[in-house]
Amino acid sequence: MSVTIGWDDDSYRILCVTLTNNWSPQQLYEMAQERFPQLLLNTTTVPSMIVDFTQSGTMSPDGILKLWQEAFGWLQTLGLSSMLIVLVHAPPIIRSAGGTLRNLRVPVMRYTFFVDTIEEAHSLIRSHRDETPPQSLPPSQT
């Protein structure tokens, strides 16, 4: 499967999305809609998320900004707008779209970061946890 979504830790505090060759933005969005509600049943707090592009290969720029818009709108609907999102080894087109959204001051970009390794992602998440109290999921998500 070219998109997998699951827990990265036993404490259900880090979701991990792994993308491999031949994934598409639409496939990612559909898989997230299917898996996130199930996974959130395991926690009562807003988790962090790692999106690992390390083995994602190349991708078409078609629909990238739409994916960002739909995904972040959907996360807001789930009550996850304060989720820390760390994108690992994101392709230039993803970084560019993220930079555009950051320049437009899209609120969710305040919690979105780009790093080069999984280790950097875990370090950033640990640091964020040390500085930020956990936030509860809305009642409809717990």
PDB file of N, CA, C and O in Angstrom, residues 5 9 21 34 38 45 47 56 68 74 82 86 101 113 123 141:
ATOM      1  N   ILE A   5      -1.182   4.693   7.542  1.00  0.00           N
ATOM      2  CA  ILE A   5      -1.419   5.605   8.657  1.00  0.00           C
ATOM      3  C   ILE A   5      -1.604   4.752   9.908  1.00  0.00           C
ATOM      4  O   ILE A   5      -2.409   3.833   9.926  1.00  0.00           O
ATOM      5  N   ASP A   9       3.807   5.411  18.297  1.00  0.00           N
ATOM      6  CA  ASP A   9       4.229   5.130  19.667  1.00  0.00           C
ATOM      7  C   ASP A   9       3.118   4.394  20.417  1.00  0.00           C
ATOM      8  O   ASP A   9       1.956   4.434  20.032  1.00  0.00           O
ATOM      9  N   ASN A  21       6.286   5.103  -3.043  1.00  0.00           N
ATOM     10  CA  ASN A  21       6.098   5.348  -4.482  1.00  0.00           C
ATOM     11  C   ASN A  21       4.656   5.177  -4.926  1.00  0.00           C
ATOM     12  O   ASN A  21       3.918   4.348  -4.394  1.00  0.00           O
ATOM     13  N   GLU A  34     -10.551   7.721   6.245  1.00  0.00           N
ATOM     14  CA  GLU A  34     -10.934   6.387   6.706  1.00  0.00           C
ATOM     15  C   GLU A  34     -10.276   6.039   8.040  1.00  0.00           C
ATOM     16  O   GLU A  34     -10.924   5.549   8.953  1.00  0.00           O
ATOM     17  N   GLN A  38     -10.913   6.180  13.312  1.00  0.00           N
ATOM     18  CA  GLN A  38     -10.663   4.926  14.024  1.00  0.00           C
ATOM     19  C   GLN A  38      -9.515   5.081  15.010  1.00  0.00           C
ATOM     20  O   GLN A  38      -9.596   4.642  16.155  1.00  0.00           O
ATOM     21  N   THR A  45      -6.415  12.948  23.800  1.00  0.00           N
ATOM     22  CA  THR A  45      -5.712  14.209  23.554  1.00  0.00           C
ATOM     23  C   THR A  45      -5.346  14.341  22.080  1.00  0.00           C
ATOM     24  O   THR A  45      -5.253  13.354  21.355  1.00  0.00           O
ATOM     25  N   PRO A  47      -3.172  14.367  19.151  1.00  0.00           N
ATOM     26  CA  PRO A  47      -1.843  13.808  18.920  1.00  0.00           C
ATOM     27  C   PRO A  47      -1.000  14.720  18.027  1.00  0.00           C
ATOM     28  O   PRO A  47      -1.510  15.665  17.424  1.00  0.00           O
ATOM     29  N   SER A  56       8.811   8.481  -0.743  1.00  0.00           N
ATOM     30  CA  SER A  56       7.616   8.801  -1.526  1.00  0.00           C
ATOM     31  C   SER A  56       7.852   8.922  -3.020  1.00  0.00           C
ATOM     32  O   SER A  56       6.908   8.907  -3.795  1.00  0.00           O
ATOM     33  N   TRP A  68      -3.761  20.540   0.569  1.00  0.00           N
ATOM     34  CA  TRP A  68      -3.485  21.265   1.804  1.00  0.00           C
ATOM     35  C   TRP A  68      -4.781  21.845   2.355  1.00  0.00           C
ATOM     36  O   TRP A  68      -5.085  21.720   3.532  1.00  0.00           O
ATOM     37  N   TRP A  74     -10.344  19.644   7.005  1.00  0.00           N
ATOM     38  CA  TRP A  74     -10.861  18.420   7.598  1.00  0.00           C
ATOM     39  C   TRP A  74     -10.303  18.219   9.007  1.00  0.00           C
ATOM     40  O   TRP A  74     -11.031  17.837   9.926  1.00  0.00           O
ATOM     41  N   SER A  82      -4.983  22.234  16.303  1.00  0.00           N
ATOM     42  CA  SER A  82      -3.783  22.531  17.083  1.00  0.00           C
ATOM     43  C   SER A  82      -2.753  21.403  17.006  1.00  0.00           C
ATOM     44  O   SER A  82      -1.753  21.418  17.716  1.00  0.00           O
ATOM     45  N   VAL A  86       4.628  17.426  11.482  1.00  0.00           N
ATOM     46  CA  VAL A  86       6.025  17.483  11.067  1.00  0.00           C
ATOM     47  C   VAL A  86       6.168  16.676   9.787  1.00  0.00           C
ATOM     48  O   VAL A  86       5.892  15.475   9.770  1.00  0.00           O
ATOM     49  N   LEU A 101       1.497  28.960   1.881  1.00  0.00           N
ATOM     50  CA  LEU A 101       0.462  29.044   2.914  1.00  0.00           C
ATOM     51  C   LEU A 101       0.969  29.775   4.160  1.00  0.00           C
ATOM     52  O   LEU A 101       0.232  30.546   4.781  1.00  0.00           O
ATOM     53  N   PHE A 113       5.788  21.947  10.453  1.00  0.00           N
ATOM     54  CA  PHE A 113       7.226  22.117  10.314  1.00  0.00           C
ATOM     55  C   PHE A 113       7.782  21.121   9.299  1.00  0.00           C
ATOM     56  O   PHE A 113       7.225  20.038   9.120  1.00  0.00           O
ATOM     57  N   SER A 123      12.488  14.720  17.844  1.00  0.00           N
ATOM     58  CA  SER A 123      13.070  15.736  18.710  1.00  0.00           C
ATOM     59  C   SER A 123      12.166  16.966  18.782  1.00  0.00           C
ATOM     60  O   SER A 123      11.925  17.516  19.862  1.00  0.00           O
ATOM     61  N   GLN A 141     -14.993  13.412  19.474  1.00  0.00           N
ATOM     62  CA  GLN A 141     -13.887  12.619  18.944  1.00  0.00           C
ATOM     63  C   GLN A 141     -13.351  11.622  19.955  1.00  0.00           C
ATOM     64  O   GLN A 141     -12.475  10.838  19.634  1.00  0.00           O
TER      65      GLN A 141
END
